[in-house]
């Protein structure tokens, strides 16, 4: 099939529903916390009792603005909430409030990296605010379906790409970058199992070289990176197989069945006109002033791709380290503080990704819950950078600091690991070692230089690593008359 595959180009556009991290819902004051007892977090607005009015959640707006600014999109001074009308039991109002004609964010670019390190820039069409629907529960009652309206009205930012992706791997690289970004901005918890970040994948194929779009299918609500990759791969192959047979794929909505690793048709695709969109008469247009937008701009942190570049270009970190340290905001911020306190960015990177991450892992802790704060770790690394202690001692001190509130200096004192810089004491020890190992000393005098390491090793052992290897070497060479 590979010759046939080469003749076709896959075209993919993704729609991601990013659940915004707000305490209350998009248009009501009900709580959004996940996992509550069914229908305990749905109020009169969420279940559409007559005569109640929606009120826009300002925090959701601010988070959408921050997203738009972070991707370099245009923030609309005027955007409008429309009613998207359809009938479904999990939608008590009979319509979903969504931004159709005038979204809050237009355009924008997401910077992603492929597994091979190359850059992938993905053009966004738009990002718009909308509310989530409730959930149908099919397995709780025999012969009946239950509905849980807790999720109804939860704020979502739907982020839509242009049809510019051409492989399942690129689609996943984009999704991971978007996932990193929304968590970095603190606008979404990113929890995919709980549905806080869900993806619809639109897939079509066309003869390679063509600039027309083929008929697409849309795979709905895939909630893991691995399944997105599999679902898209499956769809690409299915489309190619149809086209090879001279058949036209149909525009439809499909479901991915992970157990069978295949997609199946759910319903034929509805078109925008089926929804009878119109501006919600209960909500005024959303008008944003320059000052409101500027206030959000001021809150933007340095972005992951900016940090990544800075780590590579200014700090000289490896691609691998720069990538790892610019993915999770908490770890990255921790690293920033350690590096500043240590005065050595590369050393700090090695320790944050090495010793520190390993310790977090084995204690099964998040960075935020680390018992060792960044200032203390930075203090330890400053001593290592200035060669006040060596790497071996630093590891012992690290362990002691992990288990206590000691500063580096206190831990070094407490463990009796202070560096021996009393050269009279070291000189006496060197003389003693020479007396204890006359054969080795003779060989060293005859020019067997590797025995230098033997003496330094003995001295290090005798001082539990606290002697300065450079000073020792100088003393031994002195006695050799070198
Ligand atoms: P909807 O699916 O809600 O009707 P759109 O028509 O705006 O909305 O398209 C949604 C997504 O589908 C976008 O990400 C877009 O890039 C993508 N898309 C549209 N046409 C195609 C196509 N022929 N092949 C692949 N993706 C497509
Ligand atoms: Mg769609």
mmCIF file of C-alpha atoms in Angstrom, residues 14-364:
data_model
loop_
_atom_site.group_PDB
_atom_site.id
_atom_site.type_symbol
_atom_site.label_atom_id
_atom_site.label_comp_id
_atom_site.label_asym_id
_atom_site.label_seq_id
_atom_site.Cartn_x
_atom_site.Cartn_y
_atom_site.Cartn_z
ATOM 1 C CA UNK A 14 -8.048 20.113 15.025
ATOM 2 C CA UNK A 15 -10.648 21.567 17.346
ATOM 3 C CA UNK A 16 -9.683 21.388 21.005
ATOM 4 C CA UNK A 17 -12.058 22.055 23.855
ATOM 5 C CA UNK A 18 -10.012 23.590 26.633
ATOM 6 C CA UNK A 19 -11.929 23.682 29.897
ATOM 7 C CA UNK A 20 -11.135 26.980 31.542
ATOM 8 C CA UNK A 21 -10.062 26.891 35.154
ATOM 9 C CA UNK A 22 -12.730 28.997 36.809
ATOM 10 C CA UNK A 23 -14.494 28.487 40.123
ATOM 11 C CA UNK A 24 -17.924 29.062 38.619
ATOM 12 C CA UNK A 25 -19.637 28.472 35.293
ATOM 13 C CA UNK A 26 -19.621 30.468 32.082
ATOM 14 C CA UNK A 27 -23.009 32.078 32.671
ATOM 15 C CA UNK A 28 -23.973 31.111 36.223
ATOM 16 C CA UNK A 29 -22.565 31.065 39.742
ATOM 17 C CA UNK A 30 -22.707 27.262 40.123
ATOM 18 C CA UNK A 31 -19.424 25.513 40.983
ATOM 19 C CA UNK A 32 -17.371 23.738 38.318
ATOM 20 C CA UNK A 33 -15.419 21.333 40.570
ATOM 21 C CA UNK A 34 -15.075 17.875 39.067
ATOM 22 C CA UNK A 35 -16.540 14.770 40.639
ATOM 23 C CA UNK A 36 -19.471 16.127 42.692
ATOM 24 C CA UNK A 37 -22.615 14.084 43.200
ATOM 25 C CA UNK A 38 -24.805 14.222 40.086
ATOM 26 C CA UNK A 39 -26.898 17.376 39.639
ATOM 27 C CA UNK A 40 -25.628 19.092 42.802
ATOM 28 C CA UNK A 41 -23.755 21.715 40.831
ATOM 29 C CA UNK A 42 -26.403 22.819 38.378
ATOM 30 C CA UNK A 43 -28.435 25.883 39.213
ATOM 31 C CA UNK A 44 -31.492 27.548 37.720
ATOM 32 C CA UNK A 45 -29.524 29.054 34.842
ATOM 33 C CA UNK A 46 -27.767 25.774 34.004
ATOM 34 C CA UNK A 47 -31.001 23.827 33.814
ATOM 35 C CA UNK A 48 -32.785 26.655 32.002
ATOM 36 C CA UNK A 49 -35.640 27.445 34.318
ATOM 37 C CA UNK A 50 -37.881 30.055 32.714
ATOM 38 C CA UNK A 51 -37.226 33.707 33.477
ATOM 39 C CA UNK A 52 -33.603 33.422 34.587
ATOM 40 C CA UNK A 53 -30.811 35.331 32.880
ATOM 41 C CA UNK A 54 -27.210 34.396 32.126
ATOM 42 C CA UNK A 55 -24.319 36.555 33.362
ATOM 43 C CA UNK A 56 -20.904 36.296 31.723
ATOM 44 C CA UNK A 57 -18.039 35.021 33.879
ATOM 45 C CA UNK A 58 -15.323 37.711 33.790
ATOM 46 C CA UNK A 59 -12.599 35.269 34.759
ATOM 47 C CA UNK A 60 -13.348 33.086 31.731
ATOM 48 C CA UNK A 61 -13.113 36.158 29.507
ATOM 49 C CA UNK A 62 -9.752 37.142 31.023
ATOM 50 C CA UNK A 63 -8.365 33.666 30.540
ATOM 51 C CA UNK A 64 -9.485 33.619 26.909
ATOM 52 C CA UNK A 65 -7.817 36.996 26.367
ATOM 53 C CA UNK A 66 -4.570 35.734 27.873
ATOM 54 C CA UNK A 67 -4.662 32.738 25.573
ATOM 55 C CA UNK A 68 -5.269 34.942 22.538
ATOM 56 C CA UNK A 69 -2.380 37.220 23.450
ATOM 57 C CA UNK A 70 -0.064 34.274 24.103
ATOM 58 C CA UNK A 71 -0.640 32.890 20.594
ATOM 59 C CA UNK A 72 -0.377 36.328 19.010
ATOM 60 C CA UNK A 73 -4.012 36.314 17.871
ATOM 61 C CA UNK A 74 -6.287 39.337 17.535
ATOM 62 C CA UNK A 75 -8.528 39.980 20.509
ATOM 63 C CA UNK A 76 -11.894 41.172 19.253
ATOM 64 C CA UNK A 77 -13.062 44.408 20.759
ATOM 65 C CA UNK A 78 -16.583 43.114 20.125
ATOM 66 C CA UNK A 79 -17.604 39.510 20.299
ATOM 67 C CA UNK A 80 -21.015 37.970 20.469
ATOM 68 C CA UNK A 81 -22.572 34.923 22.119
ATOM 69 C CA UNK A 82 -24.847 33.013 19.778
ATOM 70 C CA UNK A 83 -27.391 30.323 20.385
ATOM 71 C CA UNK A 84 -26.490 27.059 18.682
ATOM 72 C CA UNK A 85 -29.808 25.271 18.579
ATOM 73 C CA UNK A 86 -30.135 21.516 18.766
ATOM 74 C CA UNK A 87 -32.068 19.016 20.761
ATOM 75 C CA UNK A 88 -30.347 16.580 23.062
ATOM 76 C CA UNK A 89 -31.196 15.436 26.598
ATOM 77 C CA UNK A 90 -27.931 16.722 28.024
ATOM 78 C CA UNK A 91 -28.737 20.231 26.772
ATOM 79 C CA UNK A 92 -31.602 21.515 28.908
ATOM 80 C CA UNK A 93 -31.887 24.908 27.223
ATOM 81 C CA UNK A 94 -32.241 23.393 23.781
ATOM 82 C CA UNK A 95 -29.310 25.501 22.653
ATOM 83 C CA UNK A 96 -25.669 25.926 23.530
ATOM 84 C CA UNK A 97 -24.236 29.413 23.975
ATOM 85 C CA UNK A 98 -21.199 29.722 21.759
ATOM 86 C CA UNK A 99 -19.424 32.375 19.732
ATOM 87 C CA UNK A 100 -20.119 31.717 16.085
ATOM 88 C CA UNK A 101 -19.803 34.802 13.914
ATOM 89 C CA UNK A 102 -17.586 36.902 16.185
ATOM 90 C CA UNK A 103 -15.165 34.857 18.297
ATOM 91 C CA UNK A 104 -13.107 36.489 21.035
ATOM 92 C CA UNK A 105 -9.801 35.455 19.410
ATOM 93 C CA UNK A 106 -9.044 35.463 15.686
ATOM 94 C CA UNK A 107 -5.903 33.885 14.244
ATOM 95 C CA UNK A 108 -2.771 33.129 16.238
ATOM 96 C CA UNK A 109 0.110 30.714 15.975
ATOM 97 C CA UNK A 110 1.077 27.767 18.166
ATOM 98 C CA UNK A 111 4.763 26.832 18.242
ATOM 99 C CA UNK A 112 5.343 23.115 18.565
ATOM 100 C CA UNK A 113 8.347 20.834 18.195
ATOM 101 C CA UNK A 114 8.422 17.469 16.515
ATOM 102 C CA UNK A 115 10.100 14.462 18.112
ATOM 103 C CA UNK A 116 13.161 15.091 15.904
ATOM 104 C CA UNK A 117 13.457 18.624 17.300
ATOM 105 C CA UNK A 118 12.282 20.451 14.179
ATOM 106 C CA UNK A 119 9.914 23.367 14.580
ATOM 107 C CA UNK A 120 6.221 23.120 13.692
ATOM 108 C CA UNK A 121 4.170 26.306 13.566
ATOM 109 C CA UNK A 122 0.457 25.792 13.477
ATOM 110 C CA UNK A 123 -1.883 28.512 12.262
ATOM 111 C CA UNK A 124 -5.024 28.937 14.326
ATOM 112 C CA UNK A 125 -8.294 29.993 12.778
ATOM 113 C CA UNK A 126 -9.886 31.189 15.993
ATOM 114 C CA UNK A 127 -10.563 30.518 19.631
ATOM 115 C CA UNK A 128 -14.045 31.082 20.950
ATOM 116 C CA UNK A 129 -15.844 30.818 24.264
ATOM 117 C CA UNK A 130 -18.726 28.480 24.808
ATOM 118 C CA UNK A 131 -20.446 26.437 27.476
ATOM 119 C CA UNK A 132 -20.221 22.693 27.933
ATOM 120 C CA UNK A 133 -23.254 20.393 27.884
ATOM 121 C CA UNK A 134 -24.279 17.954 30.630
ATOM 122 C CA UNK A 135 -23.470 14.251 30.534
ATOM 123 C CA UNK A 136 -25.717 11.354 29.634
ATOM 124 C CA UNK A 137 -25.145 8.356 31.885
ATOM 125 C CA UNK A 138 -26.016 5.173 30.054
ATOM 126 C CA UNK A 139 -24.867 2.509 32.487
ATOM 127 C CA UNK A 140 -26.335 3.569 35.850
ATOM 128 C CA UNK A 141 -29.995 2.613 35.415
ATOM 129 C CA UNK A 142 -31.475 -0.508 33.818
ATOM 130 C CA UNK A 143 -33.435 0.401 30.707
ATOM 131 C CA UNK A 144 -33.028 4.143 31.218
ATOM 132 C CA UNK A 145 -30.488 6.875 30.684
ATOM 133 C CA UNK A 146 -29.635 9.326 33.447
ATOM 134 C CA UNK A 147 -28.478 12.897 32.881
ATOM 135 C CA UNK A 148 -25.980 14.736 35.055
ATOM 136 C CA UNK A 149 -26.132 18.503 34.554
ATOM 137 C CA UNK A 150 -23.127 19.320 36.729
ATOM 138 C CA UNK A 151 -21.004 19.920 33.648
ATOM 139 C CA UNK A 152 -23.690 21.978 31.882
ATOM 140 C CA UNK A 153 -22.477 25.551 31.524
ATOM 141 C CA UNK A 154 -18.808 24.848 32.314
ATOM 142 C CA UNK A 155 -16.661 27.370 30.407
ATOM 143 C CA UNK A 156 -14.780 26.075 27.394
ATOM 144 C CA UNK A 157 -12.373 27.754 25.049
ATOM 145 C CA UNK A 158 -12.560 26.014 21.696
ATOM 146 C CA UNK A 159 -9.265 26.368 19.859
ATOM 147 C CA UNK A 160 -9.536 25.716 16.125
ATOM 148 C CA UNK A 161 -6.625 25.211 13.703
ATOM 149 C CA UNK A 162 -6.581 25.801 9.996
ATOM 150 C CA UNK A 163 -6.430 22.558 7.966
ATOM 151 C CA UNK A 164 -2.628 22.711 7.914
ATOM 152 C CA UNK A 165 -1.425 19.530 9.593
ATOM 153 C CA UNK A 166 -0.331 16.612 7.446
ATOM 154 C CA UNK A 167 0.431 13.690 9.718
ATOM 155 C CA UNK A 168 -0.855 12.099 12.909
ATOM 156 C CA UNK A 169 2.550 12.737 14.520
ATOM 157 C CA UNK A 170 2.383 16.468 13.736
ATOM 158 C CA UNK A 171 -1.158 16.621 15.077
ATOM 159 C CA UNK A 172 0.064 15.162 18.367
ATOM 160 C CA UNK A 173 3.091 17.495 18.473
ATOM 161 C CA UNK A 174 0.674 20.420 18.124
ATOM 162 C CA UNK A 175 -1.671 19.055 20.783
ATOM 163 C CA UNK A 176 1.181 18.598 23.231
ATOM 164 C CA UNK A 177 2.364 22.168 22.644
ATOM 165 C CA UNK A 178 -1.174 23.482 23.148
ATOM 166 C CA UNK A 179 -1.549 21.370 26.282
ATOM 167 C CA UNK A 180 1.735 22.749 27.640
ATOM 168 C CA UNK A 181 0.677 26.299 26.800
ATOM 169 C CA UNK A 182 -2.751 26.275 28.465
ATOM 170 C CA UNK A 183 -1.314 24.740 31.608
ATOM 171 C CA UNK A 184 1.587 27.180 31.531
ATOM 172 C CA UNK A 185 -0.829 30.089 31.323
ATOM 173 C CA UNK A 186 -2.777 28.606 34.225
ATOM 174 C CA UNK A 187 -6.027 28.750 32.250
ATOM 175 C CA UNK A 188 -6.713 24.978 32.227
ATOM 176 C CA UNK A 189 -5.724 22.099 34.501
ATOM 177 C CA UNK A 190 -5.045 19.962 31.423
ATOM 178 C CA UNK A 191 -6.530 16.841 33.013
ATOM 179 C CA UNK A 192 -7.405 14.713 30.001
ATOM 180 C CA UNK A 193 -9.015 11.837 31.937
ATOM 181 C CA UNK A 194 -11.483 14.287 33.433
ATOM 182 C CA UNK A 195 -12.154 15.785 30.007
ATOM 183 C CA UNK A 196 -10.521 19.168 30.637
ATOM 184 C CA UNK A 197 -8.703 18.975 27.300
ATOM 185 C CA UNK A 198 -10.522 17.100 24.508
ATOM 186 C CA UNK A 199 -9.836 16.960 20.845
ATOM 187 C CA UNK A 200 -11.965 16.620 17.699
ATOM 188 C CA UNK A 201 -9.857 15.633 14.699
ATOM 189 C CA UNK A 202 -10.949 16.524 11.156
ATOM 190 C CA UNK A 203 -9.263 14.381 8.551
ATOM 191 C CA UNK A 204 -9.296 14.320 4.771
ATOM 192 C CA UNK A 205 -6.905 13.270 2.014
ATOM 193 C CA UNK A 206 -6.152 14.714 -1.401
ATOM 194 C CA UNK A 207 -3.906 13.781 -4.325
ATOM 195 C CA UNK A 208 -0.422 14.947 -3.427
ATOM 196 C CA UNK A 209 0.219 18.318 -5.062
ATOM 197 C CA UNK A 210 -3.437 19.347 -5.068
ATOM 198 C CA UNK A 211 -4.470 22.463 -3.165
ATOM 199 C CA UNK A 212 -8.142 21.518 -2.918
ATOM 200 C CA UNK A 213 -9.532 20.093 0.286
ATOM 201 C CA UNK A 214 -11.006 16.603 0.237
ATOM 202 C CA UNK A 215 -14.195 15.617 2.018
ATOM 203 C CA UNK A 216 -13.472 15.289 5.725
ATOM 204 C CA UNK A 217 -14.596 13.106 8.538
ATOM 205 C CA UNK A 218 -14.478 14.321 12.110
ATOM 206 C CA UNK A 219 -13.493 12.078 15.006
ATOM 207 C CA UNK A 220 -15.054 13.423 18.187
ATOM 208 C CA UNK A 221 -13.835 13.756 21.738
ATOM 209 C CA UNK A 222 -10.609 11.820 21.810
ATOM 210 C CA UNK A 223 -9.038 12.288 25.207
ATOM 211 C CA UNK A 224 -5.477 10.992 25.067
ATOM 212 C CA UNK A 225 -2.534 11.831 22.837
ATOM 213 C CA UNK A 226 -2.021 8.183 21.990
ATOM 214 C CA UNK A 227 -5.637 7.693 20.928
ATOM 215 C CA UNK A 228 -5.587 10.876 18.834
ATOM 216 C CA UNK A 229 -2.580 9.561 16.985
ATOM 217 C CA UNK A 230 -4.210 6.172 16.436
ATOM 218 C CA UNK A 231 -7.587 7.612 15.444
ATOM 219 C CA UNK A 232 -6.026 9.974 12.890
ATOM 220 C CA UNK A 233 -3.801 7.249 11.446
ATOM 221 C CA UNK A 234 -6.819 5.004 11.119
ATOM 222 C CA UNK A 235 -8.829 7.707 9.375
ATOM 223 C CA UNK A 236 -6.014 8.582 6.957
ATOM 224 C CA UNK A 237 -5.734 4.959 5.897
ATOM 225 C CA UNK A 238 -9.483 4.589 5.596
ATOM 226 C CA UNK A 239 -9.775 7.705 3.417
ATOM 227 C CA UNK A 240 -6.919 6.573 1.183
ATOM 228 C CA UNK A 241 -8.446 3.131 0.799
ATOM 229 C CA UNK A 242 -11.789 4.686 -0.245
ATOM 230 C CA UNK A 243 -10.145 7.094 -2.672
ATOM 231 C CA UNK A 244 -8.035 4.325 -4.168
ATOM 232 C CA UNK A 245 -11.243 2.456 -4.905
ATOM 233 C CA UNK A 246 -12.588 5.547 -6.606
ATOM 234 C CA UNK A 247 -15.109 6.163 -3.837
ATOM 235 C CA UNK A 248 -15.773 9.472 -2.128
ATOM 236 C CA UNK A 249 -15.535 9.542 1.694
ATOM 237 C CA UNK A 250 -18.722 10.949 3.237
ATOM 238 C CA UNK A 251 -18.724 13.990 5.482
ATOM 239 C CA UNK A 252 -19.600 12.512 8.843
ATOM 240 C CA UNK A 253 -18.892 12.451 12.541
ATOM 241 C CA UNK A 254 -17.118 9.365 13.848
ATOM 242 C CA UNK A 255 -16.210 7.854 17.194
ATOM 243 C CA UNK A 256 -12.890 6.266 18.045
ATOM 244 C CA UNK A 257 -13.212 2.864 19.703
ATOM 245 C CA UNK A 258 -9.947 2.325 21.584
ATOM 246 C CA UNK A 259 -10.640 -1.323 22.337
ATOM 247 C CA UNK A 260 -10.918 -2.152 18.615
ATOM 248 C CA UNK A 261 -8.499 0.584 17.504
ATOM 249 C CA UNK A 262 -10.900 1.762 14.838
ATOM 250 C CA UNK A 263 -13.356 4.559 14.185
ATOM 251 C CA UNK A 264 -17.009 4.114 13.350
ATOM 252 C CA UNK A 265 -19.679 6.365 12.037
ATOM 253 C CA UNK A 266 -21.774 8.144 14.650
ATOM 254 C CA UNK A 267 -23.933 10.427 12.540
ATOM 255 C CA UNK A 268 -23.797 12.268 9.291
ATOM 256 C CA UNK A 269 -22.217 15.666 9.655
ATOM 257 C CA UNK A 270 -24.515 18.533 10.482
ATOM 258 C CA UNK A 271 -23.914 21.876 8.787
ATOM 259 C CA UNK A 272 -23.799 25.304 10.370
ATOM 260 C CA UNK A 273 -27.209 26.193 8.936
ATOM 261 C CA UNK A 274 -28.747 23.217 10.765
ATOM 262 C CA UNK A 275 -28.066 24.978 14.042
ATOM 263 C CA UNK A 276 -29.988 28.157 13.305
ATOM 264 C CA UNK A 277 -27.363 30.286 15.007
ATOM 265 C CA UNK A 278 -28.512 33.683 16.206
ATOM 266 C CA UNK A 279 -27.182 36.177 18.784
ATOM 267 C CA UNK A 280 -28.454 35.428 22.263
ATOM 268 C CA UNK A 281 -30.986 38.146 23.133
ATOM 269 C CA UNK A 282 -30.265 37.768 26.866
ATOM 270 C CA UNK A 283 -26.596 38.655 26.577
ATOM 271 C CA UNK A 284 -25.208 41.967 25.356
ATOM 272 C CA UNK A 285 -22.269 41.859 22.919
ATOM 273 C CA UNK A 286 -19.009 41.406 24.784
ATOM 274 C CA UNK A 287 -17.148 44.687 24.481
ATOM 275 C CA UNK A 288 -13.498 44.806 25.553
ATOM 276 C CA UNK A 289 -11.568 48.020 26.039
ATOM 277 C CA UNK A 290 -7.882 48.463 25.238
ATOM 278 C CA UNK A 291 -7.247 48.831 28.960
ATOM 279 C CA UNK A 292 -8.915 45.516 29.771
ATOM 280 C CA UNK A 293 -6.808 43.752 27.164
ATOM 281 C CA UNK A 294 -3.633 45.511 28.333
ATOM 282 C CA UNK A 295 -4.308 44.408 31.913
ATOM 283 C CA UNK A 296 -4.252 40.787 30.764
ATOM 284 C CA UNK A 297 -1.146 41.357 28.674
ATOM 285 C CA UNK A 298 0.635 42.498 31.817
ATOM 286 C CA UNK A 299 -0.141 39.197 33.469
ATOM 287 C CA UNK A 300 1.388 37.098 30.712
ATOM 288 C CA UNK A 301 4.388 35.084 31.866
ATOM 289 C CA UNK A 302 7.398 34.377 29.679
ATOM 290 C CA UNK A 303 6.056 31.668 27.365
ATOM 291 C CA UNK A 304 7.363 28.113 27.017
ATOM 292 C CA UNK A 305 8.807 28.599 23.537
ATOM 293 C CA UNK A 306 10.523 31.816 24.649
ATOM 294 C CA UNK A 307 12.071 30.055 27.606
ATOM 295 C CA UNK A 308 13.133 27.145 25.446
ATOM 296 C CA UNK A 309 14.978 29.475 23.057
ATOM 297 C CA UNK A 310 16.574 31.418 25.880
ATOM 298 C CA UNK A 311 17.776 28.218 27.551
ATOM 299 C CA UNK A 312 19.323 27.067 24.289
ATOM 300 C CA UNK A 313 20.794 30.330 23.125
ATOM 301 C CA UNK A 314 21.652 32.244 26.280
ATOM 302 C CA UNK A 315 22.187 29.576 28.897
ATOM 303 C CA UNK A 316 23.741 27.039 26.539
ATOM 304 C CA UNK A 317 21.586 24.146 27.747
ATOM 305 C CA UNK A 318 21.219 21.081 25.557
ATOM 306 C CA UNK A 319 18.127 20.793 23.397
ATOM 307 C CA UNK A 320 16.908 17.959 25.587
ATOM 308 C CA UNK A 321 17.353 19.858 28.853
ATOM 309 C CA UNK A 322 15.891 23.073 27.424
ATOM 310 C CA UNK A 323 12.833 21.127 26.304
ATOM 311 C CA UNK A 324 12.302 19.365 29.638
ATOM 312 C CA UNK A 325 12.759 22.588 31.581
ATOM 313 C CA UNK A 326 10.279 24.571 29.505
ATOM 314 C CA UNK A 327 7.314 22.189 29.528
ATOM 315 C CA UNK A 328 5.940 22.302 33.045
ATOM 316 C CA UNK A 329 5.676 25.772 34.497
ATOM 317 C CA UNK A 330 6.248 24.784 38.127
ATOM 318 C CA UNK A 331 9.437 22.884 37.315
ATOM 319 C CA UNK A 332 10.630 25.644 35.016
ATOM 320 C CA UNK A 333 10.042 28.367 37.599
ATOM 321 C CA UNK A 334 11.801 26.253 40.212
ATOM 322 C CA UNK A 335 14.732 25.828 37.850
ATOM 323 C CA UNK A 336 14.890 29.592 37.213
ATOM 324 C CA UNK A 337 15.219 30.256 40.936
ATOM 325 C CA UNK A 338 17.798 27.523 41.502
ATOM 326 C CA UNK A 339 19.894 28.736 38.580
ATOM 327 C CA UNK A 340 19.808 32.317 39.854
ATOM 328 C CA UNK A 341 20.857 31.292 43.373
ATOM 329 C CA UNK A 342 23.517 28.871 42.133
ATOM 330 C CA UNK A 343 25.008 31.287 39.617
ATOM 331 C CA UNK A 344 25.557 28.391 37.205
ATOM 332 C CA UNK A 345 22.718 27.586 34.787
ATOM 333 C CA UNK A 346 24.106 24.315 33.448
ATOM 334 C CA UNK A 347 24.936 22.934 36.859
ATOM 335 C CA UNK A 348 21.440 23.913 38.012
ATOM 336 C CA UNK A 349 19.888 22.158 34.975
ATOM 337 C CA UNK A 350 21.832 18.968 35.709
ATOM 338 C CA UNK A 351 20.726 18.927 39.307
ATOM 339 C CA UNK A 352 17.096 19.929 38.781
ATOM 340 C CA UNK A 353 16.624 17.285 36.091
ATOM 341 C CA UNK A 354 18.857 14.749 37.826
ATOM 342 C CA UNK A 355 19.070 14.535 41.608
ATOM 343 C CA UNK A 356 16.053 16.757 42.294
ATOM 344 C CA UNK A 357 13.637 15.154 39.797
ATOM 345 C CA UNK A 358 14.704 11.689 40.930
ATOM 346 C CA UNK A 359 14.022 12.601 44.554
ATOM 347 C CA UNK A 360 10.589 14.007 43.649
ATOM 348 C CA UNK A 361 9.839 10.889 41.670
ATOM 349 C CA UNK A 362 10.742 8.456 44.360
ATOM 350 C CA UNK A 363 8.738 10.441 46.914
ATOM 351 C CA UNK A 364 5.903 10.761 44.345
#
